[in-house]
PDB file of C-alpha atoms in Angstrom:
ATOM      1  CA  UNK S 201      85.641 -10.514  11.617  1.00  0.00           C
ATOM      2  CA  UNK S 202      87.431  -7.710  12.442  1.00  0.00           C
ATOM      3  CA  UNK S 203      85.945  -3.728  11.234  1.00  0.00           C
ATOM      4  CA  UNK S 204      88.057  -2.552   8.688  1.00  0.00           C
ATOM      5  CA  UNK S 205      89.742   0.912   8.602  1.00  0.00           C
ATOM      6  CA  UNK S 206      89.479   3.398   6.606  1.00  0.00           C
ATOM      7  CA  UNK S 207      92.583   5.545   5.353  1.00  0.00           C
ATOM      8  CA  UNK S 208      91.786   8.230   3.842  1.00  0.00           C
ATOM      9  CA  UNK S 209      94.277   9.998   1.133  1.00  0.00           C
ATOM     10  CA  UNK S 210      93.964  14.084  -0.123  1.00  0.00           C
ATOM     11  CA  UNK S 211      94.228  15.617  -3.655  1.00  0.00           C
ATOM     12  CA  UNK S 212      97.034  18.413  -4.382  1.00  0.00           C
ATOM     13  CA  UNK S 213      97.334  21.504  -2.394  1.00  0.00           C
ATOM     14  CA  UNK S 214      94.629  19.615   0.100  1.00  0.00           C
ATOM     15  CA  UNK S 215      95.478  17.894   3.645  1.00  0.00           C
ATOM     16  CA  UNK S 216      93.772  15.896   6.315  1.00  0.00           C
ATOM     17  CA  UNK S 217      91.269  18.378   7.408  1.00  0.00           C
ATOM     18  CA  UNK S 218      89.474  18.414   4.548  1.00  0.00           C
ATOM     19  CA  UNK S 219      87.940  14.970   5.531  1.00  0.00           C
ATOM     20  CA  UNK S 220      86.850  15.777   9.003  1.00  0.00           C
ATOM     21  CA  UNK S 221      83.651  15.999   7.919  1.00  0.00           C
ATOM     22  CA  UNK S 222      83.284  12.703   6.389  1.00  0.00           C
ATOM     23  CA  UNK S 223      85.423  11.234   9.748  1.00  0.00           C
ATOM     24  CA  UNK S 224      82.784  12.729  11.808  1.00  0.00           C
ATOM     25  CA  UNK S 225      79.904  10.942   9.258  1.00  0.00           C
ATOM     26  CA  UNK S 226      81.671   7.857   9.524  1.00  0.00           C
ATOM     27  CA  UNK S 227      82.392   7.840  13.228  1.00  0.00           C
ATOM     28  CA  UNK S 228      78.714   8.254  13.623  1.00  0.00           C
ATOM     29  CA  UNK S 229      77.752   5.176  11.647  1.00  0.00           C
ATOM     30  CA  UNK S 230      80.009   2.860  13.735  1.00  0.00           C
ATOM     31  CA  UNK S 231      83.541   3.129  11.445  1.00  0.00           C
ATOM     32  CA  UNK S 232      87.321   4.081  12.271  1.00  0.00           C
ATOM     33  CA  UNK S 233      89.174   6.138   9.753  1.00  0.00           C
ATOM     34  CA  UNK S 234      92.527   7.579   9.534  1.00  0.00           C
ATOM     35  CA  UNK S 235      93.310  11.073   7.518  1.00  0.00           C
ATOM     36  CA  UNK S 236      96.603  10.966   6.122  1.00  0.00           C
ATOM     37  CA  UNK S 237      98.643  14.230   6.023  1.00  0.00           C
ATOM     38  CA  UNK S 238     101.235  13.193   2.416  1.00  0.00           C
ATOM     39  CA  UNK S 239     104.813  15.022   3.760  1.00  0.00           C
ATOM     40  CA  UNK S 240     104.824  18.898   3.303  1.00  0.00           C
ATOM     41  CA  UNK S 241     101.048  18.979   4.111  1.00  0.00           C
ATOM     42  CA  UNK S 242      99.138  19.260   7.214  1.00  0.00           C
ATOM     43  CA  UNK S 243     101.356  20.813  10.093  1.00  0.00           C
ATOM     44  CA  UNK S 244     103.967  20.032   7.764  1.00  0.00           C
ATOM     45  CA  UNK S 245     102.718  23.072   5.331  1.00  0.00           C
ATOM     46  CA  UNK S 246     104.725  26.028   4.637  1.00  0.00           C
ATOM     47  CA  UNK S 247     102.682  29.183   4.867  1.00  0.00           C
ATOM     48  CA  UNK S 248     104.785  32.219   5.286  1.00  0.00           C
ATOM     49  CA  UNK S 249     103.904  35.992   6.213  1.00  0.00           C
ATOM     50  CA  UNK S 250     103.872  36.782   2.671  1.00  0.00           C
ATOM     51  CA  UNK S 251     100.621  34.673   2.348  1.00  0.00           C
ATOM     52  CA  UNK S 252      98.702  36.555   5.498  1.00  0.00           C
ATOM     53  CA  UNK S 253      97.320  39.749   4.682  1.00  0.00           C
ATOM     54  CA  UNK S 254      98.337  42.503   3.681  1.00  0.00           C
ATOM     55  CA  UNK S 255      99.811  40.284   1.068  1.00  0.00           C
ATOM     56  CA  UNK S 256     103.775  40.836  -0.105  1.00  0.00           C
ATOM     57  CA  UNK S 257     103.853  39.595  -3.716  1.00  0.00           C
ATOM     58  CA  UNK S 258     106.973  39.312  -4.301  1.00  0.00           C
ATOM     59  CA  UNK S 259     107.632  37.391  -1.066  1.00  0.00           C
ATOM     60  CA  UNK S 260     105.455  34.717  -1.888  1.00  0.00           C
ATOM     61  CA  UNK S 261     107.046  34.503  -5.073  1.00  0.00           C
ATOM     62  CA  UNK S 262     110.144  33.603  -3.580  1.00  0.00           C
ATOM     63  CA  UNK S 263     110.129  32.264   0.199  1.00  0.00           C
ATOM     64  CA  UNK S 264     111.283  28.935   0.059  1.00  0.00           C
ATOM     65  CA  UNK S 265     108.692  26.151   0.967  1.00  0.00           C
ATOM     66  CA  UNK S 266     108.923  22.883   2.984  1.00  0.00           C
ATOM     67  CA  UNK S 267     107.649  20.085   0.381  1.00  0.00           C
ATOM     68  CA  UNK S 268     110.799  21.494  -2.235  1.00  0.00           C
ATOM     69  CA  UNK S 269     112.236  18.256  -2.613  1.00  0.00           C
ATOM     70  CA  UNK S 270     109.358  15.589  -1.865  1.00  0.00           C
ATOM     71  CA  UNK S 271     108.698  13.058  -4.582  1.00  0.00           C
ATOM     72  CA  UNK S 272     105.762  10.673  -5.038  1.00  0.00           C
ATOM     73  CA  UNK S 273     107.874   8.022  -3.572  1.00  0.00           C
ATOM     74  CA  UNK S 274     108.272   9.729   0.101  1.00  0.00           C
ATOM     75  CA  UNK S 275     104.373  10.044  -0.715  1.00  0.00           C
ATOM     76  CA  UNK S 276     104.422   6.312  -1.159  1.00  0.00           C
ATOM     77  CA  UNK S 277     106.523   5.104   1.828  1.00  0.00           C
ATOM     78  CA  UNK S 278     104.532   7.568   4.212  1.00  0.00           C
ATOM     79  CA  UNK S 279     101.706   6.163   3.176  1.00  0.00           C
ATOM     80  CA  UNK S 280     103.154   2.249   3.476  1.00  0.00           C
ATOM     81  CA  UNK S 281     103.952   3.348   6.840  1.00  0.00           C
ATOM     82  CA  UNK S 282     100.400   3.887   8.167  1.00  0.00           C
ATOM     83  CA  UNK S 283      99.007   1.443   5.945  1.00  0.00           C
ATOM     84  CA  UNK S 284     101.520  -1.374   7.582  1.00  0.00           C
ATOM     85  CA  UNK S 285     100.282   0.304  11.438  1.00  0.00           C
ATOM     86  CA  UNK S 286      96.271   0.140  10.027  1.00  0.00           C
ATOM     87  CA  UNK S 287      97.017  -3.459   9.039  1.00  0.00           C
ATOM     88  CA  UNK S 288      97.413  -4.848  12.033  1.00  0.00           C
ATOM     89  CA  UNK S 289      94.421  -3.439  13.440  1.00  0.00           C
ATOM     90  CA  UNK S 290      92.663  -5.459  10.928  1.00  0.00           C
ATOM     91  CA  UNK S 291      91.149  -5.221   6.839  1.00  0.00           C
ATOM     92  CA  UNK S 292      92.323  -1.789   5.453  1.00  0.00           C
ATOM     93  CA  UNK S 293      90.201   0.498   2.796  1.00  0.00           C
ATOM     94  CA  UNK S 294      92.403   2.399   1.370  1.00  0.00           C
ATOM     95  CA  UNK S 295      89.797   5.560  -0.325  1.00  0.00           C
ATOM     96  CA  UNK S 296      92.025   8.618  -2.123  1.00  0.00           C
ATOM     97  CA  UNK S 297      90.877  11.366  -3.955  1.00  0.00           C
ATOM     98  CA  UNK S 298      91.923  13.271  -6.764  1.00  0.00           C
ATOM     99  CA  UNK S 299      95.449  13.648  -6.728  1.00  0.00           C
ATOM    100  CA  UNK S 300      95.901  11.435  -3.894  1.00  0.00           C
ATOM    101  CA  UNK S 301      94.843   8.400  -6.560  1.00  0.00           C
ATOM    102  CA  UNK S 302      98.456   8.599  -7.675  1.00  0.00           C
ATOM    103  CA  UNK S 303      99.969   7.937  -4.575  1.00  0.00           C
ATOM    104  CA  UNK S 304      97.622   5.310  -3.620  1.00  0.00           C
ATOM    105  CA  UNK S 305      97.856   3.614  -7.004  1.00  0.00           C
ATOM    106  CA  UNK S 306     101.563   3.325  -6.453  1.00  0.00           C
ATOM    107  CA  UNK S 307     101.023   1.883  -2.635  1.00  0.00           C
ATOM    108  CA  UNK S 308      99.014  -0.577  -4.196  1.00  0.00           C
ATOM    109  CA  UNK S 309     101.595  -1.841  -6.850  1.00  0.00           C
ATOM    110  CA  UNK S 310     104.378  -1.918  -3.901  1.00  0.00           C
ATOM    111  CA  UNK S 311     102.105  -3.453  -0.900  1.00  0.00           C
ATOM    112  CA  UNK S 312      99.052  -4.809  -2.118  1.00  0.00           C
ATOM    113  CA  UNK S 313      99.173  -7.103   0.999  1.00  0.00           C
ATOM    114  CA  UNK S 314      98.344  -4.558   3.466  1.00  0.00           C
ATOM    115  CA  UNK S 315      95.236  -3.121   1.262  1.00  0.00           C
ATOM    116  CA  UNK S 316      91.748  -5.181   1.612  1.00  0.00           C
ATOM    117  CA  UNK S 317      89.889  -2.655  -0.742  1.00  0.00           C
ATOM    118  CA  UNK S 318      91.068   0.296  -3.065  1.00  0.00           C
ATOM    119  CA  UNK S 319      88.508   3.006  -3.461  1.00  0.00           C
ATOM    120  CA  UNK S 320      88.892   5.853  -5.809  1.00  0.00           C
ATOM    121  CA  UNK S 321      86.622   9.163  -5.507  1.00  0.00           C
ATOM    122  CA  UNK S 322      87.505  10.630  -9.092  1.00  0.00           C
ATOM    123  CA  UNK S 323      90.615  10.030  -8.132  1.00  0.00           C
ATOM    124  CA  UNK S 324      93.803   9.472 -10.600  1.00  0.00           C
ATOM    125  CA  UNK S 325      94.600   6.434 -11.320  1.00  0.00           C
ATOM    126  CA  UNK S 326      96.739   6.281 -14.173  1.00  0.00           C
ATOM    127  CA  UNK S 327      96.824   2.928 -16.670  1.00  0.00           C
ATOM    128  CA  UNK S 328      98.338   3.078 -20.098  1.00  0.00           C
ATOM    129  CA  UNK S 329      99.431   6.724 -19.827  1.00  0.00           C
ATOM    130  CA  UNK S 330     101.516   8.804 -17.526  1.00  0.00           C
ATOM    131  CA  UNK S 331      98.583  10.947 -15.268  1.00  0.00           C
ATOM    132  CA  UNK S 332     100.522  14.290 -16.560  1.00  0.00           C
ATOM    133  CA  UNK S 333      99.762  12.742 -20.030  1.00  0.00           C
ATOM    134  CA  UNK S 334      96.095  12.956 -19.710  1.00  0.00           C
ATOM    135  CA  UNK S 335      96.071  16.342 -19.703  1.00  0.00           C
ATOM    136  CA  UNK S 336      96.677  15.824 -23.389  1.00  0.00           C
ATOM    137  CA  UNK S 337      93.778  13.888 -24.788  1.00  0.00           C
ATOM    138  CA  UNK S 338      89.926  14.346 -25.744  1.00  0.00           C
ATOM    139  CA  UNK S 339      88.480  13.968 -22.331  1.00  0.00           C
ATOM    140  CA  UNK S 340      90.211  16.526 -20.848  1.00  0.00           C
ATOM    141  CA  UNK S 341      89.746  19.234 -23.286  1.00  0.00           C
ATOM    142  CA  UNK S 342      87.577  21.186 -21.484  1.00  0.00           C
ATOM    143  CA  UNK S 343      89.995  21.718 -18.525  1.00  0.00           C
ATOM    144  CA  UNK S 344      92.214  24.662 -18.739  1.00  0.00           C
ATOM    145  CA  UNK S 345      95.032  24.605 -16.564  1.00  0.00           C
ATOM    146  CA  UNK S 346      96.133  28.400 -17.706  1.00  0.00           C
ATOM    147  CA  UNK S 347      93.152  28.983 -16.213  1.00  0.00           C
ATOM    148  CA  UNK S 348      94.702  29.551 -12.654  1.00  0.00           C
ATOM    149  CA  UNK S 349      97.749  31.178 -13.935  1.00  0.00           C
ATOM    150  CA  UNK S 350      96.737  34.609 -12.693  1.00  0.00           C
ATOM    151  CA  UNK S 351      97.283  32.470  -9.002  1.00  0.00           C
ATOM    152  CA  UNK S 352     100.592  31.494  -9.531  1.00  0.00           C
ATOM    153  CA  UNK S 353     102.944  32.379  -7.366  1.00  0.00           C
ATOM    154  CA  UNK S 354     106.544  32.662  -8.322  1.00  0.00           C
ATOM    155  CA  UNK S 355     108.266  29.968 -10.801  1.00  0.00           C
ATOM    156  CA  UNK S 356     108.207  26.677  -9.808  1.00  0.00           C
ATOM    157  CA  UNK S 357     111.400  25.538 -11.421  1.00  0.00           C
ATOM    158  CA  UNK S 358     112.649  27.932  -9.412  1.00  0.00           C
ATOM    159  CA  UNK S 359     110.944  27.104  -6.034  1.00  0.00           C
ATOM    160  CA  UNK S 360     111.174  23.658  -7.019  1.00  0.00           C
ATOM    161  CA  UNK S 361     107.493  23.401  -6.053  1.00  0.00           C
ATOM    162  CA  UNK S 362     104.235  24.011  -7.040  1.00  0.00           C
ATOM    163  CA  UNK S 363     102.627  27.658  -5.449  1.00  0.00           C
ATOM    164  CA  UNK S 364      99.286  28.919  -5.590  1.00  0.00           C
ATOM    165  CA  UNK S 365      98.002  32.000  -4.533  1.00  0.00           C
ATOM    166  CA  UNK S 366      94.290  30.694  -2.734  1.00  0.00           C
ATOM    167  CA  UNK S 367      93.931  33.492  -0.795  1.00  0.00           C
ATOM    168  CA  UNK S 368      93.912  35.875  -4.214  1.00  0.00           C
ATOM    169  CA  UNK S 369      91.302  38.661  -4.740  1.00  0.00           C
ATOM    170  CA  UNK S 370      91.496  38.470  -8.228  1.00  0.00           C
ATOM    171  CA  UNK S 371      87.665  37.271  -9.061  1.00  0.00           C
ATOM    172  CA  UNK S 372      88.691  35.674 -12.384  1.00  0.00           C
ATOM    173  CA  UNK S 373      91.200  33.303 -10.429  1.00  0.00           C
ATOM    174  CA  UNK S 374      88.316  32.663  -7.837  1.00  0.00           C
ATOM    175  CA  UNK S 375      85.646  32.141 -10.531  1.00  0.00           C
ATOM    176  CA  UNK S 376      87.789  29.901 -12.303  1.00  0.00           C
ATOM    177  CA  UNK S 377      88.561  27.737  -8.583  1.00  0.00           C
ATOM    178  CA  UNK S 378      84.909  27.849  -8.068  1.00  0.00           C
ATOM    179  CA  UNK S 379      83.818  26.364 -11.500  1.00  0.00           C
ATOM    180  CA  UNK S 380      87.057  23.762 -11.495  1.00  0.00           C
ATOM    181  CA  UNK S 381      86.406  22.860  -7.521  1.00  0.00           C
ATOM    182  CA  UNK S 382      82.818  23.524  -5.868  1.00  0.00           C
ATOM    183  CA  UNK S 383      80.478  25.091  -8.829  1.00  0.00           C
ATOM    184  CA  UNK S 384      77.858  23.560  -6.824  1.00  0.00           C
ATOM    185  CA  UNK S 385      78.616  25.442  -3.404  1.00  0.00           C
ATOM    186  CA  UNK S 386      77.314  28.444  -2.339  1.00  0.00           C
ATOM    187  CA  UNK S 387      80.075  31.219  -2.688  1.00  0.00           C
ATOM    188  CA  UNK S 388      80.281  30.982   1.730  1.00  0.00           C
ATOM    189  CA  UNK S 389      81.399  26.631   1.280  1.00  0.00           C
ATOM    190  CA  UNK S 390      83.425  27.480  -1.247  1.00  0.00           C
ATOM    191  CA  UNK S 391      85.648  30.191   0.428  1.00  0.00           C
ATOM    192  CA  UNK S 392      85.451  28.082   3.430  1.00  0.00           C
ATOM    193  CA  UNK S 393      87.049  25.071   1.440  1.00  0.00           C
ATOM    194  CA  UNK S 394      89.478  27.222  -0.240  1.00  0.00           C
ATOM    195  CA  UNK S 395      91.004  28.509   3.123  1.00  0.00           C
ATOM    196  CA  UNK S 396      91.243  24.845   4.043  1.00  0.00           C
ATOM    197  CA  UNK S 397      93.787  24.698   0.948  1.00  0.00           C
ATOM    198  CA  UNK S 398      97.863  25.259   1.390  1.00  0.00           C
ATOM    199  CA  UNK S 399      99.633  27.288  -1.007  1.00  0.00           C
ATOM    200  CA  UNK S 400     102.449  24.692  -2.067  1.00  0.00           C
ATOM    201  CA  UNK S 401     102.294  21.327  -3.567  1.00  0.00           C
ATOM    202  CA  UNK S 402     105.436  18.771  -5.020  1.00  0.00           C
ATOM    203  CA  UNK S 403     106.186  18.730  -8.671  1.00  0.00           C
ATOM    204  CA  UNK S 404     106.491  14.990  -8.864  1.00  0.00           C
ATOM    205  CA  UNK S 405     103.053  13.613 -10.449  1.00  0.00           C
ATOM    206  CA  UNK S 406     104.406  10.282 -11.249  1.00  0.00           C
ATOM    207  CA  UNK S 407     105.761   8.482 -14.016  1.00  0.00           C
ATOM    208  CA  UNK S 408     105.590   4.984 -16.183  1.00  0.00           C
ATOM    209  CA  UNK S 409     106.623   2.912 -12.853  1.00  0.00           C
ATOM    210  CA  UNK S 410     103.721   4.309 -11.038  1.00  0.00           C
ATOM    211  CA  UNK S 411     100.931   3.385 -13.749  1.00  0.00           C
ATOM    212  CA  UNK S 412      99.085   0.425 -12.275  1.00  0.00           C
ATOM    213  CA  UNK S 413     100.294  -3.087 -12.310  1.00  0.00           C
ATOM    214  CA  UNK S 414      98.077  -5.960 -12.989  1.00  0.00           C
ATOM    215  CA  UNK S 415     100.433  -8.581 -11.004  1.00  0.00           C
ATOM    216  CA  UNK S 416     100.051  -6.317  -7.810  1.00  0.00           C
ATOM    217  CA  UNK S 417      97.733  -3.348  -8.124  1.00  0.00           C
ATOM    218  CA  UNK S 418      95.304  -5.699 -10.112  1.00  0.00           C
ATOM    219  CA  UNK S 419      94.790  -8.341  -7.597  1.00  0.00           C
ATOM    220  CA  UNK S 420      93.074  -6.007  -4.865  1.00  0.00           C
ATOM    221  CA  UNK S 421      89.566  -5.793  -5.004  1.00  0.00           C
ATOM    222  CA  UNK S 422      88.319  -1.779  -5.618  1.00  0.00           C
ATOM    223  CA  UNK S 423      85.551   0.781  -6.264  1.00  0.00           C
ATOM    224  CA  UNK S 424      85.855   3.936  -8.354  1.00  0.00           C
ATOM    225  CA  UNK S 425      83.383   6.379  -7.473  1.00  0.00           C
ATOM    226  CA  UNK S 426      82.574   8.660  -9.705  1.00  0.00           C
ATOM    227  CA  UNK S 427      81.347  12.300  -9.193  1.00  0.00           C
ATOM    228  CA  UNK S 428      78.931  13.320 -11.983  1.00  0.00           C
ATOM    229  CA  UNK S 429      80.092  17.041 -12.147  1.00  0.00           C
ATOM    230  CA  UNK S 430      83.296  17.056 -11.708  1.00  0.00           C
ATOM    231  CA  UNK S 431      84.692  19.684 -13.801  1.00  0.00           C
ATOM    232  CA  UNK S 432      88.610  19.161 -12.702  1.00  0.00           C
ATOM    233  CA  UNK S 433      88.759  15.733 -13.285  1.00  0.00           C
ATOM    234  CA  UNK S 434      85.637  15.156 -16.033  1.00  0.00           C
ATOM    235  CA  UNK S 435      83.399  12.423 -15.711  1.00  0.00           C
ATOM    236  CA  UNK S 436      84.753  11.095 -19.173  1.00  0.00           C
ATOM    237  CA  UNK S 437      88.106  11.010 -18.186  1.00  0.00           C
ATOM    238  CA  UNK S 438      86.485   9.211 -14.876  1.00  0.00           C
ATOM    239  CA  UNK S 439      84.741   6.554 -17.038  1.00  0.00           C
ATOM    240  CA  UNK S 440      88.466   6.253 -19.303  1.00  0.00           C
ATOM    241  CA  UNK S 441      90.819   5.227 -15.966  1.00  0.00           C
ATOM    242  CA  UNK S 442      87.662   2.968 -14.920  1.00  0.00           C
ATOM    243  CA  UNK S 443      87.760   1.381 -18.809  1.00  0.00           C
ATOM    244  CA  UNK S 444      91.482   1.295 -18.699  1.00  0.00           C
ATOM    245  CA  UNK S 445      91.480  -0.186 -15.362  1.00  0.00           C
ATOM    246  CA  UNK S 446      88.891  -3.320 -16.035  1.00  0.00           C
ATOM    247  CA  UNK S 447      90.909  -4.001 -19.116  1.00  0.00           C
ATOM    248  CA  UNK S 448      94.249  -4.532 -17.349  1.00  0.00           C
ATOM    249  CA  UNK S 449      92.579  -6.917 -15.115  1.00  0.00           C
ATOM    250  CA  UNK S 450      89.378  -8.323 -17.092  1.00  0.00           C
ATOM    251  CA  UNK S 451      88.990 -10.816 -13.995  1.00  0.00           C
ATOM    252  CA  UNK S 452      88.843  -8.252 -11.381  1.00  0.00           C
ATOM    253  CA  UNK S 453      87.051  -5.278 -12.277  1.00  0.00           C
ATOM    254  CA  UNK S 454      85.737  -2.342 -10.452  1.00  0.00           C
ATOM    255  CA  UNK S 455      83.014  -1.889  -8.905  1.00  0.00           C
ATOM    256  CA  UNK S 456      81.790   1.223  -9.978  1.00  0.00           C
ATOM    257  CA  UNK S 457      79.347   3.575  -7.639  1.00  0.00           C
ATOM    258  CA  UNK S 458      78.169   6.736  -8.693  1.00  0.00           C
ATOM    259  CA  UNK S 459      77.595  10.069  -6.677  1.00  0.00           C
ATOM    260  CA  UNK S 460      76.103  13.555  -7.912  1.00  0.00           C
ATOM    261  CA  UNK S 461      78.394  16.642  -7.491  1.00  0.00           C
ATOM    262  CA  UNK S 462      81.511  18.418  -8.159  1.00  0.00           C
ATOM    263  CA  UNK S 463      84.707  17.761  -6.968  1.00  0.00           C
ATOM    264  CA  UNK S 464      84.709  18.853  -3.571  1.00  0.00           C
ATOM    265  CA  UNK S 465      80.997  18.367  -2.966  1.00  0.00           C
ATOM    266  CA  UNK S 466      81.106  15.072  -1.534  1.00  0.00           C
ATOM    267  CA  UNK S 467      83.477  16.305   1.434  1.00  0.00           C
ATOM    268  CA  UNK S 468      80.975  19.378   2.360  1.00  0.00           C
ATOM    269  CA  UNK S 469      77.919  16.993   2.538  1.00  0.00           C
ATOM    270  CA  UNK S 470      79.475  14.023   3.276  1.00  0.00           C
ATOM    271  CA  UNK S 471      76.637  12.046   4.511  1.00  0.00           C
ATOM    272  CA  UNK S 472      76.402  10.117   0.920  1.00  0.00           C
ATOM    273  CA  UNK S 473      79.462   9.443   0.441  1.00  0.00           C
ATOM    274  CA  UNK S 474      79.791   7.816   4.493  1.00  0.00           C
ATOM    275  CA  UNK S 475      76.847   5.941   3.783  1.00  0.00           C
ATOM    276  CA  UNK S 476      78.422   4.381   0.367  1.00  0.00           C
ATOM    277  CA  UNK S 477      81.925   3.451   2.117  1.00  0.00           C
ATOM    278  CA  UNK S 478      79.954   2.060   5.184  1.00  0.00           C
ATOM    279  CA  UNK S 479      78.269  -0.280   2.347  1.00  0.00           C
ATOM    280  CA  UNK S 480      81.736  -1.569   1.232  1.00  0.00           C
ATOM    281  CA  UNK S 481      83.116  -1.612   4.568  1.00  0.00           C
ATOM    282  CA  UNK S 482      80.373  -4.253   5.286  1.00  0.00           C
ATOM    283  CA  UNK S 483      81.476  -6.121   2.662  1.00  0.00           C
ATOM    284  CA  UNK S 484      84.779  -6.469   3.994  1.00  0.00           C
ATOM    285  CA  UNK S 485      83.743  -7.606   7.495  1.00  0.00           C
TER     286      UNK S 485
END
């Protein structure tokens, strides 16, 4: 049998090189991986003087960005693209992360063919409700989105995108990033992560088409992980998409692993996580 690949898919605001430390984990125990940059991220990013330092507030709040204009479905076909290219190098794993599970979710529904295994790190994966939707109910209550408003930069209706200010000084916008992303870091990881961040992400988080499909999206065999303390996407809310998603598809359920950390922990040690996809990866083979 042929070793599958892994392709690997970011969260908002995030980009390939926040996985090089799990590539380099995985590379060591024998597997290939592929980090995909979603358009507007990566080299793609838009990061303009106003964002260096000394900062120009109102620049940022106006400078027009690159991923203005880029909807879940060029997310989608990007992603078919390598997935089609990974394919015929043998079994593909397809593993996405926050965000990320929204795009990967909606892959799945329009190619399941070229996916072998979906995994999910507390990653969205939306079933009976819209993922903005979520927001709404019990198991998110404890997530405050205003809580990053002091970050905002500019409006984005009329940026037509997404802009946050990661490079703030303001401590109650970095406490809040801290306790959302990385409470378990020490203050040095999580700076370091949050200068791995880009400024700008799309507006488009997906609607009723992109909720998973049992007649595609149900027939591939997948994982959620979960992350135990996760504060931006709770461990209830976790344990609801993986509940949601057996239901849909009673005969093929996930298969649910567990990890301890917050949301961004599992990319700064990575070592866990590598050895928990090498497990699956052997299943595949």
């Amino acid at each position: 049998m042929q070793q599958p690949t892994f392709v690997l898919v970011h969260g908002a605001f995030a980009n390939s090189f926040s996985f090089a430390p799990l590539q380099a984990e995985l590379g060591l125990l024998g597997h290939r991986s592929v980090a995909v940059d979603l358009p507007g991220h990566g080299f793609e990013a838009t990061f303009t003087h106003a964002y260096q330092t000394p900062q120009d507030p109102e620049g940022l709040a106006t400078a027009p960005g690159s991923i203005k204009g880029v909807t879940l479905a060029d997310n989608v076909a990007h992603l078919i693209g390598i997935l089609e290219r990974a394919k015929r190098n043998g079994p593909v794993i397809l593993v996405s992360h926050s965000r990320g599970g929204i795009t990967a979710t909606a892959a799945a529904n329009a190619r399941p063919d070229l996916i072998d295994r979906l995994v999910y790190v507390s990653a969205w994966c939306p079933v009976r409700l819209d993922a903005g939707d979520y927001y709404a109910e019990p198991e998110m209550a404890e997530v405050d989105p205003a809580a990053f408003a002091s970050a905002l930069a500019g409006n984005p209706a009329d940026l037509g995108l997404l802009r946050v200010n990661f490079r703030t000084a303001n401590p109650d916008a970095l406490a809040a990033f801290k306790a959302a992303f990385f409470a378990d870091g020490t203050d040095e990881q999580f700076l370091t992560f949050l200068n791995t961040f880009q400024p700008d992400e799309n507006l488009d988080f997906g609607g009723s088409a992109d909720r998973a499909q049992a007649a595609t999206w149900g027939r591939i065999p997948k994982t959620y992980i979960r992350l135990t303390d996760d504060a931006s996407l709770p461990l209830a809310l976790q344990d609801r998409l993986i509940r949601e998603g057996d239901e849909l598809t009673p005969d093929n359920p996930y298969d649910v692993r567990t990890l301890e950390g917050s949301h961004l922990k599992w990319l700064a040690d990575p070592a866990p996580a590598a050895r928990l996809l090498a497990e699956l990866a052997a299943s595949e083979e």
